[in-house]
PDB file of C-alpha atoms in Angstrom:
ATOM      1  CA  UNK A   1      84.635  82.945  -3.594  1.00 88.00           C
ATOM      2  CA  UNK A   2      80.870  82.210  -2.528  1.00 97.00           C
ATOM      3  CA  UNK A   3      77.999  81.320  -4.972  1.00 98.00           C
ATOM      4  CA  UNK A   4      74.351  81.038  -4.198  1.00 98.00           C
ATOM      5  CA  UNK A   5      71.300  79.177  -5.765  1.00 98.00           C
ATOM      6  CA  UNK A   6      67.914  80.122  -6.056  1.00 96.00           C
ATOM      7  CA  UNK A   7      67.170  76.744  -3.821  1.00 96.00           C
ATOM      8  CA  UNK A   8      69.009  78.702  -0.837  1.00 97.00           C
ATOM      9  CA  UNK A   9      72.133  76.804  -0.693  1.00 98.00           C
ATOM     10  CA  UNK A  10      75.531  78.291  -0.946  1.00 98.00           C
ATOM     11  CA  UNK A  11      78.542  76.594  -2.304  1.00 98.00           C
ATOM     12  CA  UNK A  12      82.550  77.513  -2.642  1.00 98.00           C
ATOM     13  CA  UNK A  13      85.078  75.804  -4.811  1.00 97.00           C
ATOM     14  CA  UNK A  14      88.528  74.919  -3.807  1.00 96.00           C
ATOM     15  CA  UNK A  15      91.092  73.116  -5.912  1.00 94.00           C
ATOM     16  CA  UNK A  16      88.581  71.446  -7.878  1.00 96.00           C
ATOM     17  CA  UNK A  17      86.251  70.430  -4.403  1.00 98.00           C
ATOM     18  CA  UNK A  18      83.260  72.043  -4.079  1.00 98.00           C
ATOM     19  CA  UNK A  19      81.518  72.539  -0.389  1.00 98.00           C
ATOM     20  CA  UNK A  20      77.698  72.999  -0.111  1.00 98.00           C
ATOM     21  CA  UNK A  21      75.486  73.830   2.557  1.00 98.00           C
ATOM     22  CA  UNK A  22      71.765  75.656   3.537  1.00 97.00           C
ATOM     23  CA  UNK A  23      72.173  79.687   3.821  1.00 97.00           C
ATOM     24  CA  UNK A  24      71.524  81.408   6.734  1.00 95.00           C
ATOM     25  CA  UNK A  25      68.276  82.558   4.841  1.00 96.00           C
ATOM     26  CA  UNK A  26      67.069  78.924   4.260  1.00 95.00           C
ATOM     27  CA  UNK A  27      68.077  78.349   8.248  1.00 94.00           C
ATOM     28  CA  UNK A  28      66.185  81.201   9.152  1.00 93.00           C
ATOM     29  CA  UNK A  29      63.134  80.352   7.448  1.00 94.00           C
ATOM     30  CA  UNK A  30      62.888  77.058   8.077  1.00 94.00           C
ATOM     31  CA  UNK A  31      63.748  77.713  11.681  1.00 93.00           C
ATOM     32  CA  UNK A  32      65.171  75.086  14.479  1.00 95.00           C
ATOM     33  CA  UNK A  33      66.668  72.304  12.426  1.00 96.00           C
ATOM     34  CA  UNK A  34      66.218  69.300  14.278  1.00 96.00           C
ATOM     35  CA  UNK A  35      67.320  66.579  11.691  1.00 96.00           C
ATOM     36  CA  UNK A  36      69.906  66.369   8.597  1.00 97.00           C
ATOM     37  CA  UNK A  37      69.821  63.606   5.904  1.00 97.00           C
ATOM     38  CA  UNK A  38      72.875  63.297   3.263  1.00 97.00           C
ATOM     39  CA  UNK A  39      73.478  61.681   0.530  1.00 97.00           C
ATOM     40  CA  UNK A  40      75.960  58.582  -0.066  1.00 97.00           C
ATOM     41  CA  UNK A  41      79.451  59.182  -0.633  1.00 98.00           C
ATOM     42  CA  UNK A  42      79.760  58.116  -4.686  1.00 98.00           C
ATOM     43  CA  UNK A  43      76.184  59.069  -5.643  1.00 98.00           C
ATOM     44  CA  UNK A  44      75.988  61.787  -8.583  1.00 98.00           C
ATOM     45  CA  UNK A  45      73.621  64.477  -9.235  1.00 98.00           C
ATOM     46  CA  UNK A  46      72.497  66.339 -11.902  1.00 98.00           C
ATOM     47  CA  UNK A  47      72.356  70.491 -10.544  1.00 98.00           C
ATOM     48  CA  UNK A  48      69.044  71.175  -9.146  1.00 97.00           C
ATOM     49  CA  UNK A  49      68.302  67.290  -7.739  1.00 98.00           C
ATOM     50  CA  UNK A  50      67.340  66.659  -4.194  1.00 98.00           C
ATOM     51  CA  UNK A  51      70.699  65.810  -2.924  1.00 98.00           C
ATOM     52  CA  UNK A  52      69.714  65.491   0.815  1.00 97.00           C
ATOM     53  CA  UNK A  53      66.883  66.827   3.221  1.00 97.00           C
ATOM     54  CA  UNK A  54      67.267  68.936   6.232  1.00 97.00           C
ATOM     55  CA  UNK A  55      63.952  68.803   8.732  1.00 96.00           C
ATOM     56  CA  UNK A  56      62.949  71.462  11.402  1.00 95.00           C
ATOM     57  CA  UNK A  57      60.364  71.895  13.795  1.00 93.00           C
ATOM     58  CA  UNK A  58      57.800  73.733  11.357  1.00 89.00           C
ATOM     59  CA  UNK A  59      58.932  71.622   7.994  1.00 94.00           C
ATOM     60  CA  UNK A  60      60.961  69.266   6.059  1.00 95.00           C
ATOM     61  CA  UNK A  61      62.841  70.542   2.956  1.00 96.00           C
ATOM     62  CA  UNK A  62      65.303  69.206   0.207  1.00 97.00           C
ATOM     63  CA  UNK A  63      68.503  70.378  -0.322  1.00 97.00           C
ATOM     64  CA  UNK A  64      69.228  70.775  -3.854  1.00 98.00           C
ATOM     65  CA  UNK A  65      72.912  69.951  -5.997  1.00 98.00           C
ATOM     66  CA  UNK A  66      74.125  73.271  -6.816  1.00 98.00           C
ATOM     67  CA  UNK A  67      76.108  72.011  -9.259  1.00 98.00           C
ATOM     68  CA  UNK A  68      76.163  68.507 -11.380  1.00 98.00           C
ATOM     69  CA  UNK A  69      78.815  66.411  -9.647  1.00 98.00           C
ATOM     70  CA  UNK A  70      79.778  63.151  -7.195  1.00 98.00           C
ATOM     71  CA  UNK A  71      79.689  63.367  -3.624  1.00 98.00           C
ATOM     72  CA  UNK A  72      82.769  63.039  -1.728  1.00 98.00           C
ATOM     73  CA  UNK A  73      82.338  63.880   2.085  1.00 98.00           C
ATOM     74  CA  UNK A  74      79.899  64.226   4.147  1.00 98.00           C
ATOM     75  CA  UNK A  75      79.635  66.786   7.388  1.00 98.00           C
ATOM     76  CA  UNK A  76      79.106  63.798   9.899  1.00 96.00           C
ATOM     77  CA  UNK A  77      79.281  66.204  12.850  1.00 97.00           C
ATOM     78  CA  UNK A  78      76.245  68.115  11.004  1.00 97.00           C
ATOM     79  CA  UNK A  79      74.260  64.493  11.306  1.00 95.00           C
ATOM     80  CA  UNK A  80      75.253  64.068  14.807  1.00 96.00           C
ATOM     81  CA  UNK A  81      74.493  67.792  15.559  1.00 96.00           C
ATOM     82  CA  UNK A  82      71.995  69.332  13.374  1.00 96.00           C
ATOM     83  CA  UNK A  83      72.100  72.459  15.444  1.00 93.00           C
ATOM     84  CA  UNK A  84      75.040  73.423  13.776  1.00 95.00           C
ATOM     85  CA  UNK A  85      72.587  74.445  10.859  1.00 95.00           C
ATOM     86  CA  UNK A  86      70.992  76.732  13.296  1.00 94.00           C
ATOM     87  CA  UNK A  87      74.410  78.220  14.782  1.00 94.00           C
ATOM     88  CA  UNK A  88      76.752  78.340  11.821  1.00 95.00           C
ATOM     89  CA  UNK A  89      75.135  77.671   8.494  1.00 95.00           C
ATOM     90  CA  UNK A  90      78.223  79.266   6.153  1.00 94.00           C
ATOM     91  CA  UNK A  91      80.449  77.249   8.082  1.00 94.00           C
ATOM     92  CA  UNK A  92      80.894  74.310  10.745  1.00 95.00           C
ATOM     93  CA  UNK A  93      77.291  73.168   9.532  1.00 97.00           C
ATOM     94  CA  UNK A  94      78.462  72.550   5.677  1.00 98.00           C
ATOM     95  CA  UNK A  95      76.275  69.710   4.340  1.00 98.00           C
ATOM     96  CA  UNK A  96      78.587  67.667   1.790  1.00 98.00           C
ATOM     97  CA  UNK A  97      81.888  68.209  -0.535  1.00 98.00           C
ATOM     98  CA  UNK A  98      81.897  67.165  -4.242  1.00 98.00           C
ATOM     99  CA  UNK A  99      83.633  66.985  -6.991  1.00 98.00           C
ATOM    100  CA  UNK A 100      81.670  69.079  -9.584  1.00 98.00           C
ATOM    101  CA  UNK A 101      81.981  68.047 -13.154  1.00 98.00           C
ATOM    102  CA  UNK A 102      82.268  71.201 -14.484  1.00 97.00           C
ATOM    103  CA  UNK A 103      83.614  73.505 -11.751  1.00 97.00           C
ATOM    104  CA  UNK A 104      83.433  76.683 -14.249  1.00 96.00           C
ATOM    105  CA  UNK A 105      79.443  76.179 -13.528  1.00 97.00           C
ATOM    106  CA  UNK A 106      79.825  77.515 -10.528  1.00 97.00           C
ATOM    107  CA  UNK A 107      80.218  81.094 -12.155  1.00 97.00           C
ATOM    108  CA  UNK A 108      76.688  81.236 -13.369  1.00 97.00           C
ATOM    109  CA  UNK A 109      75.569  80.999  -9.399  1.00 98.00           C
ATOM    110  CA  UNK A 110      74.812  84.505  -7.989  1.00 98.00           C
ATOM    111  CA  UNK A 111      76.962  86.175  -6.504  1.00 97.00           C
ATOM    112  CA  UNK A 112      76.206  87.198  -2.600  1.00 96.00           C
ATOM    113  CA  UNK A 113      75.077  91.011  -3.688  1.00 96.00           C
ATOM    114  CA  UNK A 114      72.715  89.160  -5.646  1.00 97.00           C
ATOM    115  CA  UNK A 115      71.518  86.607  -3.207  1.00 98.00           C
ATOM    116  CA  UNK A 116      70.961  89.252  -0.967  1.00 95.00           C
ATOM    117  CA  UNK A 117      68.639  91.457  -3.064  1.00 96.00           C
ATOM    118  CA  UNK A 118      66.850  88.293  -3.830  1.00 94.00           C
ATOM    119  CA  UNK A 119      66.292  87.536  -0.046  1.00 94.00           C
ATOM    120  CA  UNK A 120      65.417  90.836   1.242  1.00 90.00           C
TER     121      UNK A 120
END
């Protein structure tokens, strides 16, 4: 199951571990992504808090935590090659994995149809 925030972050949940990244809409809006700053492993964030930064040739934008939790893993491939966010924002360009404080809170986020309607 994939869910979305109004800050244009997607999140999936598998076995109590969430994976998050920016949406294709965010990537389209930002344009060519040239740099990604990710949080530290072990850092804790509340839902909605800025947990990273993505920079394009146009602008820089915060990446907001979709759910409260602790960062477990970073996508080093994305840090080394930010262009992955341009070519595969919903796949290879995931930003981080985290343990959500309340995994069931994912249900409060938008489903794909709702998010698609929001971004039209």
